[in-house]
Every structure is written in structure tokens, then in C-alpha cells.
Amino acid sequence: MEVLDSSVAGEFIQTNHLQGVGNGAMIHLGLVMDSNILSVMTFYDHKDSWEIKRFASLPNISIMGAAGKLYNYFLNNYHPNNVFSYSDNRYFDGKIYKLIGLDFEKIVEPGFSYSLGSRRYHRLNFTKQKLIESGYDANLSVDEIMKSIGYDKIWDAGHKKWSKSYSK
């Protein structure tokens, strides 16, 4: 088990996680054997809770217990009060979170993003205020503006939130 540099962990996650790096991870833990990274789990501090941002392993190999080992290392060395994460219903059932000890908390309703060509963009890049500041008509809705400039709105399948509280 090693604490990894953010750039090393980021490169591994970008290569091996369906959703890429993500933003804001502060702790990057790696399961390493013979100087080769096998799995990475990253965490972000939300002040009163820690979020598991990403977990990824090398493709086409099975690393029994990798998520549990990384998570337990985090628990034992960082002593969080609360930990949470989300599983994306498009791709996963969240079973990995149950296996490491998190509890199912709730279903998060479907959200959306915008796409242009083959690129997808988070909806917060296109708030009404940002669009108005960029010169678009304040009388139009965000969806109307986005459609007029060629973007498509794409809905996801929602998420599941998983969490666990730990008393100190």
C-alpha cells in the first residue's frame, strides 16, 4: 500500500476508470506490487465527510480484495467520521461499496449533461448566468440556448449513494 503522487494516481485513473480522473481528490492510495500499480482509490475531503472519488484496477486481471485493502488503509490512517460515494446506474450496481462496508443510503434521481459531437460536458458549465454573461438572450431557457448552439441534452440513469458513519 502506498500514498501516491496525484499525477501518478491521476494517470492511472485516467487510463483505467470509465469516467476518467474526476476532480478534487486529495488522497491517492495505490496497491503496488514490484513497483507496478495494480489498483488506485482516491478520496476527497468535504470537511465533515470524505468521498471516495474513484477506484480503478488494471484491466483484465482480478485483484481479490483490492478495494477493501485500500479502503481499510484509508480508515486506519485517516480516521474519517463519515465516508460516502456514488455508483452510476448506467454502469454499476454499487456492489463494491457494499463489499467494503458502506451502506446503501438513497437513489439519486437521473441528471443530465450536454453533448456536442462526441464530447460530453457537465451541466454546471452552462448555467443561465454563465450563458447570459457570454451574451446569450436572457429571455431564453438554458435548454433553448443550448439547442440553438448545437448541443444535445443527455439524461443519465441516476446514481446510488452509499455511506458509512464512524464514531471516534
GROMACS .gro file of C-alpha atoms in nm:
model
  168
    1MET     CA    1   0.000   0.000   0.000
    2GLU     CA    2   0.137   0.340  -0.093
    3VAL     CA    3   0.026   0.700  -0.086
    4LEU     CA    4   0.071   0.810  -0.447
    5ASP     CA    5   0.154   1.144  -0.603
    6SER     CA    6  -0.160   1.298  -0.754
    7SER     CA    7  -0.016   1.299  -1.107
    8VAL     CA    8   0.079   0.930  -1.090
    9ALA     CA    9  -0.261   0.834  -0.949
   10GLY     CA   10  -0.436   1.062  -1.199
   11GLU     CA   11  -0.264   0.900  -1.494
   12PHE     CA   12  -0.359   0.553  -1.367
   13ILE     CA   13  -0.723   0.654  -1.309
   14GLN     CA   14  -0.748   0.830  -1.645
   15THR     CA   15  -0.628   0.513  -1.818
   16ASN     CA   16  -0.825   0.260  -1.613
   17HIS     CA   17  -1.152   0.422  -1.498
   18LEU     CA   18  -1.453   0.456  -1.725
   19GLN     CA   19  -1.522   0.813  -1.608
   20GLY     CA   20  -1.163   0.934  -1.603
   21VAL     CA   21  -0.989   1.122  -1.327
   22GLY     CA   22  -1.266   1.338  -1.182
   23ASN     CA   23  -1.190   1.649  -0.982
   24GLY     CA   24  -1.058   1.729  -0.642
   25ALA     CA   25  -0.912   1.410  -0.497
   26MET     CA   26  -0.679   1.487  -0.209
   27ILE     CA   27  -0.564   1.143  -0.103
   28HIS     CA   28  -0.443   0.891  -0.361
   29LEU     CA   29  -0.380   0.538  -0.239
   30GLY     CA   30  -0.228   0.266  -0.451
   31LEU     CA   31  -0.198  -0.109  -0.426
   32VAL     CA   32   0.152  -0.165  -0.561
   33MET     CA   33   0.347  -0.483  -0.631
   34ASP     CA   34   0.703  -0.486  -0.765
   35SER     CA   35   0.679  -0.112  -0.843
   36ASN     CA   36   0.368  -0.171  -1.056
   37ILE     CA   37   0.042  -0.004  -0.962
   38LEU     CA   38  -0.241  -0.259  -0.957
   39SER     CA   39  -0.526  -0.050  -0.810
   40VAL     CA   40  -0.590   0.308  -0.701
   41MET     CA   41  -0.854   0.460  -0.474
   42THR     CA   42  -0.885   0.837  -0.434
   43PHE     CA   43  -1.060   1.043  -0.166
   44TYR     CA   44  -1.184   1.400  -0.134
   45ASP     CA   45  -1.236   1.583   0.198
   46HIS     CA   46  -1.575   1.754   0.230
   47LYS     CA   47  -1.480   1.880   0.581
   48ASP     CA   48  -1.728   1.661   0.773
   49SER     CA   49  -1.721   1.367   0.531
   50TRP     CA   50  -1.479   1.201   0.292
   51GLU     CA   51  -1.589   1.098  -0.056
   52ILE     CA   52  -1.443   0.804  -0.243
   53LYS     CA   53  -1.393   0.977  -0.578
   54ARG     CA   54  -1.254   0.691  -0.787
   55PHE     CA   55  -1.149   0.328  -0.761
   56ALA     CA   56  -0.978   0.156  -1.051
   57SER     CA   57  -0.771  -0.155  -1.114
   58LEU     CA   58  -0.572  -0.277  -1.408
   59PRO     CA   59  -0.800  -0.428  -1.671
   60ASN     CA   60  -0.825  -0.800  -1.739
   61ILE     CA   61  -0.688  -0.910  -1.403
   62SER     CA   62  -0.867  -0.997  -1.082
   63ILE     CA   63  -0.729  -0.847  -0.764
   64MET     CA   64  -0.930  -1.005  -0.484
   65GLY     CA   65  -0.996  -0.759  -0.202
   66ALA     CA   66  -0.812  -0.464  -0.359
   67ALA     CA   67  -1.089  -0.213  -0.280
   68GLY     CA   68  -1.117  -0.341   0.076
   69LYS     CA   69  -0.743  -0.320   0.135
   70LEU     CA   70  -0.724   0.038   0.006
   71TYR     CA   71  -1.036   0.143   0.197
   72ASN     CA   72  -0.919  -0.015   0.524
   73TYR     CA   73  -0.582   0.156   0.489
   74PHE     CA   74  -0.767   0.485   0.449
   75LEU     CA   75  -0.984   0.417   0.758
   76ASN     CA   76  -0.688   0.317   0.974
   77ASN     CA   77  -0.465   0.607   0.871
   78TYR     CA   78  -0.705   0.899   0.821
   79HIS     CA   79  -0.980   0.818   1.077
   80PRO     CA   80  -1.279   0.973   0.895
   81ASN     CA   81  -1.609   1.049   1.070
   82ASN     CA   82  -1.810   0.974   0.756
   83VAL     CA   83  -1.738   0.826   0.414
   84PHE     CA   84  -1.964   0.827   0.110
   85SER     CA   85  -1.959   0.758  -0.261
   86TYR     CA   86  -2.189   0.720  -0.558
   87SER     CA   87  -2.236   0.438  -0.805
   88ASP     CA   88  -2.351   0.530  -1.156
   89ASN     CA   89  -2.654   0.321  -1.253
   90ARG     CA   90  -2.551   0.328  -1.619
   91TYR     CA   91  -2.251   0.110  -1.546
   92PHE     CA   92  -2.250  -0.037  -1.195
   93ASP     CA   93  -2.476  -0.173  -0.923
   94GLY     CA   94  -2.261  -0.042  -0.636
   95LYS     CA   95  -2.185  -0.388  -0.501
   96ILE     CA   96  -1.821  -0.290  -0.444
   97TYR     CA   97  -1.932  -0.032  -0.186
   98LYS     CA   98  -2.139  -0.289   0.000
   99LEU     CA   99  -1.841  -0.526  -0.002
  100ILE     CA  100  -1.614  -0.268   0.164
  101GLY     CA  101  -1.873  -0.187   0.431
  102LEU     CA  102  -2.070   0.114   0.308
  103ASP     CA  103  -2.447   0.112   0.342
  104PHE     CA  104  -2.694   0.195   0.068
  105GLU     CA  105  -2.835   0.539   0.153
  106LYS     CA  106  -3.058   0.650  -0.134
  107ILE     CA  107  -3.127   0.663  -0.505
  108VAL     CA  108  -3.026   0.989  -0.669
  109GLU     CA  109  -3.262   1.085  -0.950
  110PRO     CA  110  -3.131   1.098  -1.307
  111GLY     CA  111  -2.933   1.403  -1.406
  112PHE     CA  112  -2.819   1.535  -1.739
  113SER     CA  113  -2.524   1.670  -1.929
  114TYR     CA  114  -2.484   1.836  -2.266
  115SER     CA  115  -2.303   1.696  -2.565
  116LEU     CA  116  -2.154   1.849  -2.875
  117GLY     CA  117  -2.026   1.597  -3.125
  118SER     CA  118  -1.860   1.319  -2.929
  119ARG     CA  119  -1.776   1.532  -2.622
  120ARG     CA  120  -1.991   1.544  -2.312
  121TYR     CA  121  -1.997   1.848  -2.081
  122HIS     CA  122  -2.120   1.878  -1.723
  123ARG     CA  123  -2.438   2.084  -1.696
  124LEU     CA  124  -2.279   2.329  -1.450
  125ASN     CA  125  -2.061   2.459  -1.734
  126PHE     CA  126  -2.379   2.609  -1.878
  127THR     CA  127  -2.572   2.783  -1.604
  128LYS     CA  128  -2.817   3.054  -1.704
  129GLN     CA  129  -2.591   3.320  -1.552
  130LYS     CA  130  -2.285   3.199  -1.743
  131LEU     CA  131  -2.477   3.191  -2.068
  132ILE     CA  132  -2.616   3.542  -2.016
  133GLU     CA  133  -2.265   3.669  -1.932
  134SER     CA  134  -2.149   3.514  -2.260
  135GLY     CA  135  -2.403   3.723  -2.448
  136TYR     CA  136  -2.697   3.485  -2.490
  137ASP     CA  137  -3.058   3.602  -2.467
  138ALA     CA  138  -3.177   3.618  -2.104
  139ASN     CA  139  -3.534   3.553  -2.220
  140LEU     CA  140  -3.446   3.202  -2.342
  141SER     CA  141  -3.417   2.897  -2.118
  142VAL     CA  142  -3.084   2.721  -2.081
  143ASP     CA  143  -3.218   2.431  -2.290
  144GLU     CA  144  -3.332   2.669  -2.565
  145ILE     CA  145  -2.991   2.838  -2.573
  146MET     CA  146  -2.802   2.510  -2.575
  147LYS     CA  147  -3.019   2.369  -2.854
  148SER     CA  148  -2.972   2.686  -3.061
  149ILE     CA  149  -2.594   2.650  -3.046
  150GLY     CA  150  -2.597   2.280  -3.138
  151TYR     CA  151  -2.578   2.099  -2.803
  152ASP     CA  152  -2.789   1.794  -2.718
  153LYS     CA  153  -2.920   1.725  -2.368
  154ILE     CA  154  -2.841   1.372  -2.249
  155TRP     CA  155  -3.000   1.214  -1.943
  156ASP     CA  156  -2.820   0.956  -1.730
  157ALA     CA  157  -2.976   0.668  -1.535
  158GLY     CA  158  -2.930   0.816  -1.188
  159HIS     CA  159  -2.696   0.710  -0.911
  160LYS     CA  160  -2.698   0.529  -0.581
  161LYS     CA  161  -2.545   0.697  -0.277
  162TRP     CA  162  -2.353   0.479  -0.034
  163SER     CA  163  -2.227   0.595   0.306
  164LYS     CA  164  -2.094   0.493   0.646
  165SER     CA  165  -2.051   0.686   0.971
  166TYR     CA  166  -1.773   0.606   1.214
  167SER     CA  167  -1.767   0.727   1.573
  168LYS     CA  168  -1.439   0.843   1.718
   0.00000   0.00000   0.00000
